[in-house]
Short mmCIF file of C-alpha atoms and ligand atoms in Angstrom, two decimals:
data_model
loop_
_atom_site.label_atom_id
_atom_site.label_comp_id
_atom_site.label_asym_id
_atom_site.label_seq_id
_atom_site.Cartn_x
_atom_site.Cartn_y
_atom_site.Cartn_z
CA UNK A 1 -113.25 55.82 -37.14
CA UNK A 2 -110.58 55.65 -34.27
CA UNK A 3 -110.78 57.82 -31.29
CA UNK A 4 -108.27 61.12 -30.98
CA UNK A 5 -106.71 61.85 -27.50
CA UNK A 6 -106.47 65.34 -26.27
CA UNK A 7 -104.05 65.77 -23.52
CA UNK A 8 -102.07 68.53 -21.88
CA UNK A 9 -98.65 68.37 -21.94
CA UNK A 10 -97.56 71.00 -19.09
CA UNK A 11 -98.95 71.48 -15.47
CA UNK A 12 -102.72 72.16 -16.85
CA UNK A 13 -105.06 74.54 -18.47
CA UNK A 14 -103.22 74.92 -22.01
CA UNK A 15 -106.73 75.22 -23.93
CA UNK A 16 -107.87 72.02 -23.85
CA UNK A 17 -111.42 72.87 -23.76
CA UNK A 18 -111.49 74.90 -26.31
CA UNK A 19 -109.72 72.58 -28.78
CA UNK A 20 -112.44 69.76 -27.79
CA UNK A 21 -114.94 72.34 -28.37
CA UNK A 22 -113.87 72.96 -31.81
CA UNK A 23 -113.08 69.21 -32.66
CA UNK A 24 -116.16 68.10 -31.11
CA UNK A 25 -118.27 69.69 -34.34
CA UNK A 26 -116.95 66.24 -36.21
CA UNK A 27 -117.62 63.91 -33.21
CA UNK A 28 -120.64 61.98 -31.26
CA UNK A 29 -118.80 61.16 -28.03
CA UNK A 30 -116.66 63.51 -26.27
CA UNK A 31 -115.40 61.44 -22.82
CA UNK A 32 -113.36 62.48 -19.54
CA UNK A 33 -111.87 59.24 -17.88
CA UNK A 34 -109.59 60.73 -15.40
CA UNK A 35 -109.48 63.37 -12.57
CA UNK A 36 -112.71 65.30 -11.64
CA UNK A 37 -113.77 68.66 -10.88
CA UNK A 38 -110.12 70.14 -9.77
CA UNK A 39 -110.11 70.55 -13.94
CA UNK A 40 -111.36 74.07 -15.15
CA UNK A 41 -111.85 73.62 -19.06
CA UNK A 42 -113.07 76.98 -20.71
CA UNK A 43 -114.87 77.59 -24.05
CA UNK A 44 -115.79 81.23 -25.63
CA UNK A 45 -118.41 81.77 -27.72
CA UNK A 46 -118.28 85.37 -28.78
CA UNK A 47 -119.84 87.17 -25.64
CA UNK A 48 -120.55 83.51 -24.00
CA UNK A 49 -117.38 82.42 -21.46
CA UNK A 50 -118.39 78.53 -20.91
CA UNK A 51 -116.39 77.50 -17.68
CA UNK A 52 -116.85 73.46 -17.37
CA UNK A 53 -115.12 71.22 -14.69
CA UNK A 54 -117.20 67.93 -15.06
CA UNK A 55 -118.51 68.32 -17.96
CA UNK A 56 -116.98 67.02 -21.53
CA UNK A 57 -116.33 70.70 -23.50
CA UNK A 58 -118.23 68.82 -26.35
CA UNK A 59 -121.67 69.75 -24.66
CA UNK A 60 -121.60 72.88 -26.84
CA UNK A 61 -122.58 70.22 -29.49
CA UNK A 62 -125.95 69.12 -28.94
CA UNK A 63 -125.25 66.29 -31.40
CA UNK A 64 -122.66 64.99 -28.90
CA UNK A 65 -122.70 62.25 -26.40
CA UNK A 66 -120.96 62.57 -23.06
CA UNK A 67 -119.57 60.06 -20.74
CA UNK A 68 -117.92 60.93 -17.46
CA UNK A 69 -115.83 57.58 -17.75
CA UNK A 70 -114.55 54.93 -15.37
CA UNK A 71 -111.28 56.27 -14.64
CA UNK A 72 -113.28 59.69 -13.33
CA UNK A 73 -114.21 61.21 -9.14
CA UNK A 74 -117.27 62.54 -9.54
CA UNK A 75 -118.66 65.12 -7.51
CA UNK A 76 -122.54 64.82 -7.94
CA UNK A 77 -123.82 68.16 -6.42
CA UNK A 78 -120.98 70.18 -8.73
CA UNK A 79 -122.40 68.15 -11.44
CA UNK A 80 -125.95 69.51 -10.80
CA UNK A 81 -124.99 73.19 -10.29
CA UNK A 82 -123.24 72.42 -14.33
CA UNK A 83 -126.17 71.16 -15.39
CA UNK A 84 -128.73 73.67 -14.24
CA UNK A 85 -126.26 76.53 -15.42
CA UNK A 86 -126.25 75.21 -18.61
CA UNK A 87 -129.56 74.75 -18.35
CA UNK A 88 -130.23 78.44 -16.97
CA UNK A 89 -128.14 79.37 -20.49
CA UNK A 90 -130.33 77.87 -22.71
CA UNK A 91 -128.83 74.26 -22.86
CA UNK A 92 -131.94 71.27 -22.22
CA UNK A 93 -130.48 69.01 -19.58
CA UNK A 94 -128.36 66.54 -21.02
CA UNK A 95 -127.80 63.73 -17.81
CA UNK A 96 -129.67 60.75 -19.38
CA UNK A 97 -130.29 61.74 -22.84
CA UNK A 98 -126.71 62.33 -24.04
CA UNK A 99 -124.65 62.56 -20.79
CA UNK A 100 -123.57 58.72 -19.54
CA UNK A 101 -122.06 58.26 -16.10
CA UNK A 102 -120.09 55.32 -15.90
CA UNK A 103 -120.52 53.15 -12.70
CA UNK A 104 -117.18 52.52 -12.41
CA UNK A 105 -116.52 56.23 -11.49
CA UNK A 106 -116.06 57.22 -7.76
CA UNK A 107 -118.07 59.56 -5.52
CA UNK A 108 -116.69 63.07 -4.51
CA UNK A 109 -118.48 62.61 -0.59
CA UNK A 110 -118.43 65.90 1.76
CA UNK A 111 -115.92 63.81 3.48
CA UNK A 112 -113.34 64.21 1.18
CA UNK A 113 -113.58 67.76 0.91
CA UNK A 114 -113.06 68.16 4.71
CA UNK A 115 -109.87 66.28 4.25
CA UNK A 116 -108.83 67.93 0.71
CA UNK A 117 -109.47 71.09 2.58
CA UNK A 118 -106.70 70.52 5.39
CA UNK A 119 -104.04 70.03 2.50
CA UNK A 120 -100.99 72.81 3.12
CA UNK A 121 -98.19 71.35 1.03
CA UNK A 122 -99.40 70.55 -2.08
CA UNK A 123 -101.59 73.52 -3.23
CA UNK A 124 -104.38 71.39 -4.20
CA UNK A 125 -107.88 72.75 -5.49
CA UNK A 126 -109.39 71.69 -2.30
CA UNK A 127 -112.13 69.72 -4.06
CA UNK A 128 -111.70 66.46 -2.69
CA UNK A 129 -110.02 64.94 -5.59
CA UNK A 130 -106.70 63.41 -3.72
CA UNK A 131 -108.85 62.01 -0.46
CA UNK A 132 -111.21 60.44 -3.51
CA UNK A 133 -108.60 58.40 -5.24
CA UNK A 134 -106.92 57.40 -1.40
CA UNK A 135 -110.05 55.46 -0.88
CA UNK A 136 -110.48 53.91 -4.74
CA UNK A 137 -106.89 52.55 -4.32
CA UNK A 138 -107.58 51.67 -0.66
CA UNK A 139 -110.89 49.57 -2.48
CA UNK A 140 -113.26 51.51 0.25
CA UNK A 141 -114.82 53.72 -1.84
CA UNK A 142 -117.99 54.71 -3.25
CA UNK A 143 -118.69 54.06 -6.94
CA UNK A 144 -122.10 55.09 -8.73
CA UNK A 145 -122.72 51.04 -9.05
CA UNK A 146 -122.47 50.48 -5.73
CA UNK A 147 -124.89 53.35 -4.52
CA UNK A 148 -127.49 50.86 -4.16
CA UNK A 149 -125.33 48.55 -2.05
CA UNK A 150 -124.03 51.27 0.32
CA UNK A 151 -123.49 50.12 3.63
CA UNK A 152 -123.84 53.81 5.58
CA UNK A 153 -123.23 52.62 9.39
CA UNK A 154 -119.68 51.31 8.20
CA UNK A 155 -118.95 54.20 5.74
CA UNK A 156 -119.76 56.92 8.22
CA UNK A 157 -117.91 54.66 11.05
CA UNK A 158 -114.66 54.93 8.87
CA UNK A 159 -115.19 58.20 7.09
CA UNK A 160 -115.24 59.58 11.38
CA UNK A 161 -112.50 57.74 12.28
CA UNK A 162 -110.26 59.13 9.08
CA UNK A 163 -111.62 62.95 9.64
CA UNK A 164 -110.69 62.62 13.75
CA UNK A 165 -107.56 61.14 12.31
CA UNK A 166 -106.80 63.97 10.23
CA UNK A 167 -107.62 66.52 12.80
CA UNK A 168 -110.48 67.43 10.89
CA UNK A 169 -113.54 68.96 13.38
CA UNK A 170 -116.58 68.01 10.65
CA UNK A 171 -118.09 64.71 11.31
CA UNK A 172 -120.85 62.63 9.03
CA UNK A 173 -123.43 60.06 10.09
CA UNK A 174 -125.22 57.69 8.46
CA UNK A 175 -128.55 59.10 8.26
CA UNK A 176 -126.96 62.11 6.05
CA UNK A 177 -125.13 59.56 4.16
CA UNK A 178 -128.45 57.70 3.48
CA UNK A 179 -130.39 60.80 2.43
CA UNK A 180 -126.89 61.73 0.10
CA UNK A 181 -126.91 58.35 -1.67
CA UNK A 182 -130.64 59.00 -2.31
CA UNK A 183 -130.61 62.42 -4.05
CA UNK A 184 -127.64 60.86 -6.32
CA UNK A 185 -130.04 58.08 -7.10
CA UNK A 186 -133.18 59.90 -7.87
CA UNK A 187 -131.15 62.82 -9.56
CA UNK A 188 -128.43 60.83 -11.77
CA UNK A 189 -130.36 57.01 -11.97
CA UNK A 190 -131.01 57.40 -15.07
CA UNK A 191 -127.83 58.34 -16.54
CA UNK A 192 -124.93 55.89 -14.53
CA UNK A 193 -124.61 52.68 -17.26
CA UNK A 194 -121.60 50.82 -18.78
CA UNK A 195 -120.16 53.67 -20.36
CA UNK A 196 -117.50 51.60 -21.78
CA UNK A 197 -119.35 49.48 -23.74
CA UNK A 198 -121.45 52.79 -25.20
CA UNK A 199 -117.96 54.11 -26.67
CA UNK A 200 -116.79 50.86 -27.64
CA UNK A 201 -120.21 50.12 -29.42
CA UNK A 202 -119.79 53.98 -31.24
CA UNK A 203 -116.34 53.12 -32.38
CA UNK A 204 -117.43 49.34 -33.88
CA UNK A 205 -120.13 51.48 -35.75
CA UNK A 206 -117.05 53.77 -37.01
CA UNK A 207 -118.02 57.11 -35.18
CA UNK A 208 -115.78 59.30 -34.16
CA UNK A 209 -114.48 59.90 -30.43
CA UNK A 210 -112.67 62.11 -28.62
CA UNK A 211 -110.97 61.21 -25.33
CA UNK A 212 -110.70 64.44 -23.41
CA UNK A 213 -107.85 64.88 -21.10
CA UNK A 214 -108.08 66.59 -18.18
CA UNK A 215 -104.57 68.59 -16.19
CA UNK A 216 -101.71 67.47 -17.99
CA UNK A 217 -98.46 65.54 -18.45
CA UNK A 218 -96.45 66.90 -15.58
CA UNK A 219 -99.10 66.73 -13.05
CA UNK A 220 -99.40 63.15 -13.98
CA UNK A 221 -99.44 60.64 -10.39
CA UNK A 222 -96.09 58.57 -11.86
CA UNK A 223 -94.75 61.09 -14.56
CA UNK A 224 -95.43 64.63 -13.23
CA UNK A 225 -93.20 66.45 -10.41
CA UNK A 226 -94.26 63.97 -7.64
CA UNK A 227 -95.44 64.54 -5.26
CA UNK A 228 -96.76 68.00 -6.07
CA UNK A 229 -98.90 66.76 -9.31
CA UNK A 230 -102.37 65.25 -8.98
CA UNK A 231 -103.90 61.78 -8.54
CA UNK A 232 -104.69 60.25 -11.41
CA UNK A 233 -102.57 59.13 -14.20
CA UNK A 234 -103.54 62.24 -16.66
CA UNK A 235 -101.46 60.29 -19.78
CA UNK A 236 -102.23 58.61 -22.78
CA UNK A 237 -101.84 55.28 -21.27
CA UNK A 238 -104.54 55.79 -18.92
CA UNK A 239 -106.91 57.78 -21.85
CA UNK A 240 -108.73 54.60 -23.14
CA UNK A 241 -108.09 52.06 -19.83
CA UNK A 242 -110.22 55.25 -18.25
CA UNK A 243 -112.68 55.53 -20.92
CA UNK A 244 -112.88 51.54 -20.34
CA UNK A 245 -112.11 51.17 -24.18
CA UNK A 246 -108.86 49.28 -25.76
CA UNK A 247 -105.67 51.74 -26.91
CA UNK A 248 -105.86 49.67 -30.27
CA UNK A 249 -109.11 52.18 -30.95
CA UNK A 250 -106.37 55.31 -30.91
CA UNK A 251 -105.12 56.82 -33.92
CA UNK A 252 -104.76 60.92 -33.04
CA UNK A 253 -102.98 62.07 -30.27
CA UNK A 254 -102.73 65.99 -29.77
CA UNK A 255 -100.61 67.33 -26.99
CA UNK A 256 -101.45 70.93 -26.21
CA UNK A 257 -98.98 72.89 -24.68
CA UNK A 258 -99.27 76.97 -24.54
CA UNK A 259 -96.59 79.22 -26.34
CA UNK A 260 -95.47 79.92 -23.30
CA UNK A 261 -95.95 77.82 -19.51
CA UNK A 262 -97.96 77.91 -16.41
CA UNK A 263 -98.63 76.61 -13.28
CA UNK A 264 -100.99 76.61 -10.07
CA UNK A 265 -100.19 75.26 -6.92
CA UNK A 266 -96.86 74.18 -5.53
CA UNK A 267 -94.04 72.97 -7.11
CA UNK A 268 -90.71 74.17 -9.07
CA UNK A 269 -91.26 75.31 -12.72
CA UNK A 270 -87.30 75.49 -13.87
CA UNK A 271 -88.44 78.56 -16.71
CA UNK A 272 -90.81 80.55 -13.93
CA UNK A 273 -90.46 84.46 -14.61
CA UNK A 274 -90.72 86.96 -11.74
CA UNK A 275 -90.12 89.75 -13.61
CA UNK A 276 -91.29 92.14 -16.40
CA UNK A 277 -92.10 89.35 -18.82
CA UNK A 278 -93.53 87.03 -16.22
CA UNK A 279 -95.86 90.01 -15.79
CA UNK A 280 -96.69 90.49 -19.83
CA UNK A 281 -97.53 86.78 -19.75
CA UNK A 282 -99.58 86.68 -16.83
CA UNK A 283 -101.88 89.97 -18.11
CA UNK A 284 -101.72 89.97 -21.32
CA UNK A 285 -102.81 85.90 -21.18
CA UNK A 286 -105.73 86.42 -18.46
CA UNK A 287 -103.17 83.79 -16.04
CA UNK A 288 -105.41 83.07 -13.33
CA UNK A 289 -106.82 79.26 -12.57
CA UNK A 290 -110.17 78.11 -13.78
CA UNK A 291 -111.59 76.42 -11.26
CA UNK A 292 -110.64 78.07 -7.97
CA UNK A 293 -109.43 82.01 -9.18
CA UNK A 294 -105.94 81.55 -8.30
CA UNK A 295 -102.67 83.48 -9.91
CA UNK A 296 -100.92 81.29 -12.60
CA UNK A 297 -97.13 81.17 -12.33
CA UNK A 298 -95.67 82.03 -16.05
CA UNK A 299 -92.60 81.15 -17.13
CA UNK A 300 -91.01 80.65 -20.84
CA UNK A 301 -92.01 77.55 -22.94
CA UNK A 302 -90.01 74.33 -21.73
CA UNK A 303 -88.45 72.29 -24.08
CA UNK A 304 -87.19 69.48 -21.37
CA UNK A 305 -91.10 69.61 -20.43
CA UNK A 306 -92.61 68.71 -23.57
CA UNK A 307 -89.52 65.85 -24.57
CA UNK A 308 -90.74 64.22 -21.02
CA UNK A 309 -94.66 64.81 -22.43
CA UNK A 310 -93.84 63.60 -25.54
CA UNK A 311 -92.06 60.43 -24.16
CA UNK A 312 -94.84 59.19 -22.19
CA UNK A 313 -97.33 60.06 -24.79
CA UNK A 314 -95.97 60.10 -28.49
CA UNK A 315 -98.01 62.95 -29.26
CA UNK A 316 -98.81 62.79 -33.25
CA UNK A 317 -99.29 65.83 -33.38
CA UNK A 318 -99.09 69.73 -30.97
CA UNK A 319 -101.91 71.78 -31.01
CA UNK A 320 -99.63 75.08 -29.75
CA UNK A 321 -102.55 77.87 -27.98
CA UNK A 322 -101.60 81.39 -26.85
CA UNK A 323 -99.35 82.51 -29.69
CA UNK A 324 -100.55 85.78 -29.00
CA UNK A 325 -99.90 86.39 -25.79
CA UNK A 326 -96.63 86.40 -26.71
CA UNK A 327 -97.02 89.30 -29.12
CA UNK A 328 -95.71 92.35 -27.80
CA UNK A 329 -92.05 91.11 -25.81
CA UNK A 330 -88.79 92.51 -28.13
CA UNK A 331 -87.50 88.84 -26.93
CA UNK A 332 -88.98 85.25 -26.33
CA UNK A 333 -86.74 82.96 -24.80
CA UNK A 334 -87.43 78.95 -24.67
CA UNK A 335 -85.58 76.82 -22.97
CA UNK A 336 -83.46 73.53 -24.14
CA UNK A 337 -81.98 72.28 -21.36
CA UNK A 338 -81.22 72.55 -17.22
CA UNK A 339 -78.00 73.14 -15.85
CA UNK A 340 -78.07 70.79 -12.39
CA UNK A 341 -74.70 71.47 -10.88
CA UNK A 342 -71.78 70.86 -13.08
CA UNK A 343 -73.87 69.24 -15.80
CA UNK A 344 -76.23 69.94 -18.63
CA UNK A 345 -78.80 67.71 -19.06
CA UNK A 346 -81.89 67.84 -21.86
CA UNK A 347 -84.05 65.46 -19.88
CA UNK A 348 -86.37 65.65 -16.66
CA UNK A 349 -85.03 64.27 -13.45
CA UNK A 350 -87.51 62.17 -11.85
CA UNK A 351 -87.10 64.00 -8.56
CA UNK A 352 -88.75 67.46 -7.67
CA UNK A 353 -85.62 67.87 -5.61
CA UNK A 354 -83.46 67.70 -7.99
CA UNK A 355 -85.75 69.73 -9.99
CA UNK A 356 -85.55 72.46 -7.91
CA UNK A 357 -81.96 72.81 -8.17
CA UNK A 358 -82.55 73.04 -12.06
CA UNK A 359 -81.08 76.16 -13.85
CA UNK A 360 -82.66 76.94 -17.18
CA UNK A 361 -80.72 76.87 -20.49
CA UNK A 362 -82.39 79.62 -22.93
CA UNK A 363 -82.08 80.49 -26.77
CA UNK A 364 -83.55 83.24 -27.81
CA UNK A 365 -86.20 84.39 -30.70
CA UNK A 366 -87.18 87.66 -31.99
CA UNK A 367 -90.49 88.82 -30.97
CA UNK A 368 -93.16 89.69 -33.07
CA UNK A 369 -95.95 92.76 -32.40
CA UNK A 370 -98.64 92.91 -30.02
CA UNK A 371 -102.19 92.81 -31.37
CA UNK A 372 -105.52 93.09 -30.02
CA UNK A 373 -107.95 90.18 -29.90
CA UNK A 374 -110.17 91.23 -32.63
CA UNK A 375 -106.52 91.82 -34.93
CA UNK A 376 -105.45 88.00 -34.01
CA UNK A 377 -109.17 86.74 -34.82
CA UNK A 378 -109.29 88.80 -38.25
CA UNK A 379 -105.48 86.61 -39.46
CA UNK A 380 -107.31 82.91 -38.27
CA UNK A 381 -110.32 84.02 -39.28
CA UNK A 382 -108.30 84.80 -42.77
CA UNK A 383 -105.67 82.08 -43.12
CA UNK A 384 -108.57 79.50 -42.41
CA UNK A 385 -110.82 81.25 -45.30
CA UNK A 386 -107.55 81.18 -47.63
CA UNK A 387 -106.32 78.24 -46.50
CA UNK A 388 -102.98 79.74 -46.24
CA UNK A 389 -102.45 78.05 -42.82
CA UNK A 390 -99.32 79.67 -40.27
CA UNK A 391 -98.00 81.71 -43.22
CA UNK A 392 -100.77 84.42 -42.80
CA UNK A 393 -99.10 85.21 -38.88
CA UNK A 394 -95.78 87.62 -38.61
CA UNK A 395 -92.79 86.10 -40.14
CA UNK A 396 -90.91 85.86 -36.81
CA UNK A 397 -94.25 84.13 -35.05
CA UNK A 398 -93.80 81.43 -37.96
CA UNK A 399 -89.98 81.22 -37.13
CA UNK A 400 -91.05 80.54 -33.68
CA UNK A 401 -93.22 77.99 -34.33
CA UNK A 402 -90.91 76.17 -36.59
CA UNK A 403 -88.14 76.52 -34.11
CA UNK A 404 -90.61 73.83 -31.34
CA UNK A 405 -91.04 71.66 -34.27
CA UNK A 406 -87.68 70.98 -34.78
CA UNK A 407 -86.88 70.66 -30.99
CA UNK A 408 -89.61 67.83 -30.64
CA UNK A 409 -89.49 66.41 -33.65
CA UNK A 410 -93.39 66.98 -33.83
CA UNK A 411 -95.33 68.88 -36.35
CA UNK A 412 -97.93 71.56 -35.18
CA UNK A 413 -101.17 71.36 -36.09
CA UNK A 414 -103.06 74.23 -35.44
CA UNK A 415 -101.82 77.69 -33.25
CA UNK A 416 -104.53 79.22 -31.48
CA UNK A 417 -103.94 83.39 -31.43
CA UNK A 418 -106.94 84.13 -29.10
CA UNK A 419 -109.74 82.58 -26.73
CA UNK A 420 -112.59 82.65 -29.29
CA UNK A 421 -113.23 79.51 -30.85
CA UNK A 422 -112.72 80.64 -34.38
CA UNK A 423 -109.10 82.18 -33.25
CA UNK A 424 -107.11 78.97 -33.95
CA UNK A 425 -105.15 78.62 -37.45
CA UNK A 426 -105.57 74.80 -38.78
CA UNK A 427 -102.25 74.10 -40.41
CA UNK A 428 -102.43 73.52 -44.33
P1 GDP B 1 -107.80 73.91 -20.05
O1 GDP B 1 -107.90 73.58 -18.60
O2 GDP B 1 -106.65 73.24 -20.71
O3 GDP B 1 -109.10 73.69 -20.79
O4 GDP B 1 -107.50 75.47 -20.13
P2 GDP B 1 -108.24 76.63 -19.29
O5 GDP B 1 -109.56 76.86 -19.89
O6 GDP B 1 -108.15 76.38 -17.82
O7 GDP B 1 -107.24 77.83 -19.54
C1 GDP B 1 -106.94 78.28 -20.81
C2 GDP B 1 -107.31 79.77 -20.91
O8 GDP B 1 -106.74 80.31 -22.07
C3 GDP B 1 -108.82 79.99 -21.05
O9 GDP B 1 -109.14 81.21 -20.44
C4 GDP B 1 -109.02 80.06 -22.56
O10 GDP B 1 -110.15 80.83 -22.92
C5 GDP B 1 -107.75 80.76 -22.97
N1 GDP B 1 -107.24 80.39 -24.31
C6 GDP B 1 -107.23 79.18 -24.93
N2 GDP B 1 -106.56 79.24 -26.10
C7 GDP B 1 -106.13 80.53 -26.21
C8 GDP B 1 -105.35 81.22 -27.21
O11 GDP B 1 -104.89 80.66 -28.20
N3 GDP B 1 -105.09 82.54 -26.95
C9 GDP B 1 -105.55 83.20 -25.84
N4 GDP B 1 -105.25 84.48 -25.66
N5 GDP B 1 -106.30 82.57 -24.91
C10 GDP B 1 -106.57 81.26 -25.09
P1 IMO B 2 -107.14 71.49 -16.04
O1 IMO B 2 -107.86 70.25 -16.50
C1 IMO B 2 -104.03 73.27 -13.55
C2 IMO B 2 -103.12 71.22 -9.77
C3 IMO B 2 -103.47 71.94 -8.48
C4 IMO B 2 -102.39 71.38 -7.56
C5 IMO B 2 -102.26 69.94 -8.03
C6 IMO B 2 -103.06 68.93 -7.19
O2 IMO B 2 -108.00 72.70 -15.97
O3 IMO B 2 -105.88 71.69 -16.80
P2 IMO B 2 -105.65 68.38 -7.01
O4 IMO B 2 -106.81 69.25 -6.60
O5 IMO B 2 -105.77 67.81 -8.37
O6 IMO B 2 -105.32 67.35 -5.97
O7 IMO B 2 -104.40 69.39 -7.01
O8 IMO B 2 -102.75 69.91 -9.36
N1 IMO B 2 -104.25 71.08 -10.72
C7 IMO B 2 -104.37 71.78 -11.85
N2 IMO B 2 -103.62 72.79 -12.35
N3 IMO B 2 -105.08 72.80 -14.25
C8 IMO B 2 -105.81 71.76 -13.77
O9 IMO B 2 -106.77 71.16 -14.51
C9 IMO B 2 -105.50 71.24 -12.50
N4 IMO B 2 -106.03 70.25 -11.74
C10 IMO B 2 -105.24 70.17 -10.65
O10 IMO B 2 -103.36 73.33 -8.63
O11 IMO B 2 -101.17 72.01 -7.83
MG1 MG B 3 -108.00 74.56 -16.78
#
């Protein structure tokens, strides 16, 4: 069986844990292989809110392996506190049993934190993830292979001489290093290993894999809104080189993008809304970041955005979240194109200053009624036990939907219409 790609295709947190969680009932290996704990993937269970940022979502499937893959930072006392909360909800500890590390995958140090956190411009999630993937590209960094081979008098000699550098006041030494590298070892040993060749193996032995994304398209290091975007390529192209697998293995590629768009951080978003609507989006859609609590920015759903996603990923298919939040607004406006200057143009520049002087070209839709989250779950829950698909939502919801289909040329899959995993409508 080949393995399906999940990636975002806006600035980040368009459902992609939740979609893994509900794909990852049909799969043995769910896999991360880029970016590291700035990614805040959440799952709902009925009462149970599941908030992971190292973890694969497919953990909520105790028949599922997990690899934290080569293309990954790794932050090894975040991983812990994961694991013993999932452990303190009932979970048994997976590291070792069905959670692989791969060796290939770099070291979140304190250090890189203290640097992360003197970051102004960029609006980062201060966890270290940028100052991480300096020192892999720089080939001085730590990987979970080489924790045995760690030479602590040179890495605290450099780490010192980058913080003093920085103008950062912490400092590190080797003895704290040493006793760091240690509590890795005896705490993750067990579970670093060629994860590669484990999701190679699983796909020679035809079982299924899912490659799970993590931020998305336009936060991508070479095809997001450089520089404010992340550091890791966060793209299809990077989904299997990450997961140390060949892209021959991938069939399935689902782009998620929300009805509408967010973003954290810094950076222009052409279709951001400061007004009443901006508002709806943000409270009616729970806006605020995952990982570190922070105000989304809303804005109407970007064509120009997703033509750029699609580009660089040929997405086979959307899997379109949120629908609901947009239930409610007389109007919903998307937008086709920027006018920059004297021109229209129905393509992203490449620059995030030309970006920024980016006007928005709408159409509009009619809106459809505002329901409450038990009303959205009672239609999936109903089109998916009638197997009616989209034609069980309001007529002008379905108009909306085929109205993004046409302008990517991409069919929708499945529309999710609330955070629960059973409120997402599988197309028929
Ligand atoms: P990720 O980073 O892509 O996994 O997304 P996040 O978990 O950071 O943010 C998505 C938020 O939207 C989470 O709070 C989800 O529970 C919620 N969510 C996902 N799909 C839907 C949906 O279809 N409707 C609504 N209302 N909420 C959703
Ligand atoms: P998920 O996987 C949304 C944003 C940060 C900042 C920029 C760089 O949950 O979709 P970094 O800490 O990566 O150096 O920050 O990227 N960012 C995200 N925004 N969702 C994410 O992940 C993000 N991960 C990073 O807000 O603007
Ligand atoms: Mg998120």
């Amino acid at each position: 069986m080949p393995a399906t790609v999940i990636l975002g295709a806006q600035w980040g947190d368009e459902g992609k844990g939740k979609l893994v969680d509900r794909l990852a009932e049909d799969a043995t290996w769910v896999a991360r292989f880029q970016g590291g704990n700035n990614a805040g993937h959440t799952v709902v269970l009925g009462e149970r809110i599941l908030k992971f940022h190292l973890l694969p979502s497919g953990i909520t499937r105790e028949e599922c392996n997990l690899v934290l893959g080569d293309g990954m930072v790794v932050d090894p006392w975040v991983l812990d506190k994961e694991l013993s909360d999932w452990v303190e909800g009932g979970g048994t500890d997976p590291a070792g049993h069905r959670l692989f590390i791969s060796g290939r995958a770099h070291i979140i140090l304190p250090y890189h934190r203290y640097l992360d956190g003197l970051d102004k411009k960029i609006g980062t999630t201060g966890r270290g993830i940028g100052p991480t993937y300096s020192d892999k590209i720089n080939r001085v960094g730590l990987r979970f292979d080489g924790l045995p081979h760690a030479d602590t008098t040179a890495m605290a000699e450099r780490q010192n001489a980058a913080l003093e550098a920085a103008g950062c006041e912490q400092r590190v030494t080797s003895a704290e290093l040493d006793e760091q590298i240690a509590w890795i070892v005896n705490r993750f040993g067990n579970a670093i290993g060629d994860t590669g060749i484990m999701l190679d193996n699983a796909l020679k032995m035809g079982e299924n894999v899912i490659l799970e994304g993590a931020q998305g398209c336009l936060l991508d290091i070479d095809q997001g809104t450089f520089p404010y975007v992340t550091s890791s390529v966060t793209s299809r192209g990077n989904s299997t080189h990450g997961a140390g697998i060949h892209p021959g293995h991938v069939e399935t590629v689902i782009g998620i993008t929300k009805a509408y768009i967010t973003r954290v951080g810094h950076g222009h978003m052409p279709t951001e809304l400061f007004d009443d609507d901006g508002d709806h989006l943000g409270t009616v859609g729970h806006e605020f970041g995952t990982t570190t609590g922070r105000k989304r920015r809303c804005g109407w759903f970007d064509a120009v955005v997703m033509r750029h996603a699609n580009r660089i990923n040929g997405f086979t298919e959307i899997a379109l979240t949120k629908l609901d939040v947009l239930g409610g607004l007389e109007e919903i406006k998307v937008c086709v194109g920027y006018r920059m200057g004297d021109r229209e143009i129905t393509e992203m520049p490449s620059s995030a200053i030309d970006l920024e002087s980016c006007e928005p070209v709408y159409i509009t839709m009619p809106g459809f009624p505002g329901l409450s989250i038990e009303e959205w779950l009672g239609i999936a829950r109903k089109c998916n036990s009638e197997g009616i698909g989209f034609s069980g939502l309001p007529s002008a919801a379905q108009s909306y939907i085929s109205k993004l289909e046409t302008l990517l040329g991409v069919p929708v899959s499945s529309v999710g219409v609330g955070p629960d995993r059973d409120a997402t409508i599988d197309r028929v």
